Amino acid sequence: NYTNPAKTHFDMKAEGQSNVDIRIFDTKGIFLVNGIYEDGSRIDISCLEKGIYVVVANSQSFKLIKL
């Protein structure tokens, strides 16, 4: 579960998991950001340009729109 679209951050909620491995890619598949976060953490994306990104959280992926 996450906040989408987002400007500076998104909140990651992973049901039943205490830690979440987050990787962010651009739409060309270029790796940009990674980290391991606790469930409910706020993920800072202020360093990213406006656009569409793919976020991989453990084994699940979703589209993130950065405003």
PDB file of C-alpha atoms in Angstrom:
ATOM      1  CA  ASN A   1       0.000   0.000   0.000  1.00  0.00           C
ATOM      2  CA  TYR A   2       1.402   3.426  -0.923  1.00  0.00           C
ATOM      3  CA  THR A   3       0.553   7.062  -1.617  1.00  0.00           C
ATOM      4  CA  ASN A   4       0.313   7.749  -5.354  1.00  0.00           C
ATOM      5  CA  PRO A   5       0.860  10.231  -6.977  1.00  0.00           C
ATOM      6  CA  ALA A   6       3.498  11.776  -4.714  1.00  0.00           C
ATOM      7  CA  LYS A   7       5.607  14.936  -4.596  1.00  0.00           C
ATOM      8  CA  THR A   8       8.333  14.424  -1.999  1.00  0.00           C
ATOM      9  CA  HIS A   9       7.660  11.033  -0.390  1.00  0.00           C
ATOM     10  CA  PHE A  10       5.416   8.008  -0.233  1.00  0.00           C
ATOM     11  CA  ASP A  11       4.429   5.891   2.744  1.00  0.00           C
ATOM     12  CA  MET A  12       5.052   2.166   2.404  1.00  0.00           C
ATOM     13  CA  LYS A  13       2.828  -0.267   4.248  1.00  0.00           C
ATOM     14  CA  ALA A  14       3.642  -3.953   3.887  1.00  0.00           C
ATOM     15  CA  GLU A  15       1.125  -6.180   5.562  1.00  0.00           C
ATOM     16  CA  GLY A  16       2.720  -8.964   7.565  1.00  0.00           C
ATOM     17  CA  GLN A  17       6.311  -7.899   6.850  1.00  0.00           C
ATOM     18  CA  SER A  18       8.546  -5.950   9.202  1.00  0.00           C
ATOM     19  CA  ASN A  19      11.135  -4.896   6.592  1.00  0.00           C
ATOM     20  CA  VAL A  20      10.644  -3.937   2.960  1.00  0.00           C
ATOM     21  CA  ASP A  21      13.385  -3.936   0.308  1.00  0.00           C
ATOM     22  CA  ILE A  22      12.592  -0.940  -1.931  1.00  0.00           C
ATOM     23  CA  ARG A  23      14.141  -0.425  -5.377  1.00  0.00           C
ATOM     24  CA  ILE A  24      13.115   2.390  -7.715  1.00  0.00           C
ATOM     25  CA  PHE A  25      13.669   2.323 -11.484  1.00  0.00           C
ATOM     26  CA  ASP A  26      12.860   4.755 -14.257  1.00  0.00           C
ATOM     27  CA  THR A  27      10.672   3.648 -17.168  1.00  0.00           C
ATOM     28  CA  LYS A  28      13.785   2.613 -19.134  1.00  0.00           C
ATOM     29  CA  GLY A  29      14.682   0.147 -16.378  1.00  0.00           C
ATOM     30  CA  ILE A  30      17.600   2.183 -15.024  1.00  0.00           C
ATOM     31  CA  PHE A  31      18.120   1.584 -11.314  1.00  0.00           C
ATOM     32  CA  LEU A  32      17.934   4.819  -9.295  1.00  0.00           C
ATOM     33  CA  VAL A  33      17.298   4.265  -5.570  1.00  0.00           C
ATOM     34  CA  ASN A  34      17.295   1.398  -3.090  1.00  0.00           C
ATOM     35  CA  GLY A  35      17.015   0.769   0.607  1.00  0.00           C
ATOM     36  CA  ILE A  36      15.525  -1.442   3.282  1.00  0.00           C
ATOM     37  CA  TYR A  37      12.759   0.195   5.258  1.00  0.00           C
ATOM     38  CA  GLU A  38      10.560  -0.767   8.181  1.00  0.00           C
ATOM     39  CA  ASP A  39       6.860  -1.270   7.532  1.00  0.00           C
ATOM     40  CA  GLY A  40       5.098   2.104   7.594  1.00  0.00           C
ATOM     41  CA  SER A  41       8.223   4.058   6.659  1.00  0.00           C
ATOM     42  CA  ARG A  42       8.111   7.281   4.684  1.00  0.00           C
ATOM     43  CA  ILE A  43      10.245   6.908   1.538  1.00  0.00           C
ATOM     44  CA  ASP A  44      11.905  10.160   0.404  1.00  0.00           C
ATOM     45  CA  ILE A  45      11.689  10.684  -3.362  1.00  0.00           C
ATOM     46  CA  SER A  46      12.504  14.401  -3.410  1.00  0.00           C
ATOM     47  CA  CYS A  47      15.714  13.659  -5.356  1.00  0.00           C
ATOM     48  CA  LEU A  48      13.746  12.262  -8.308  1.00  0.00           C
ATOM     49  CA  GLU A  49      12.597  14.339 -11.291  1.00  0.00           C
ATOM     50  CA  LYS A  50       8.883  14.579 -12.093  1.00  0.00           C
ATOM     51  CA  GLY A  51       7.781  11.512 -14.018  1.00  0.00           C
ATOM     52  CA  ILE A  52       6.757   7.878 -13.853  1.00  0.00           C
ATOM     53  CA  TYR A  53       8.786   5.279 -11.961  1.00  0.00           C
ATOM     54  CA  VAL A  54       8.584   1.596 -11.166  1.00  0.00           C
ATOM     55  CA  VAL A  55       8.900   0.721  -7.485  1.00  0.00           C
ATOM     56  CA  VAL A  56       9.780  -2.854  -6.539  1.00  0.00           C
ATOM     57  CA  ALA A  57       8.906  -3.646  -2.929  1.00  0.00           C
ATOM     58  CA  ASN A  58      10.202  -7.100  -2.034  1.00  0.00           C
ATOM     59  CA  SER A  59       8.684  -9.175  -4.859  1.00  0.00           C
ATOM     60  CA  GLN A  60       5.832  -6.814  -5.820  1.00  0.00           C
ATOM     61  CA  SER A  61       6.034  -3.868  -8.195  1.00  0.00           C
ATOM     62  CA  PHE A  62       3.886  -0.819  -8.802  1.00  0.00           C
ATOM     63  CA  LYS A  63       3.916   2.384 -10.821  1.00  0.00           C
ATOM     64  CA  LEU A  64       4.738   5.596  -8.969  1.00  0.00           C
ATOM     65  CA  ILE A  65       3.900   9.009 -10.384  1.00  0.00           C
ATOM     66  CA  LYS A  66       6.196  11.769  -9.104  1.00  0.00           C
ATOM     67  CA  LEU A  67       4.628  15.242  -9.310  1.00  0.00           C
TER      68      LEU A  67
END
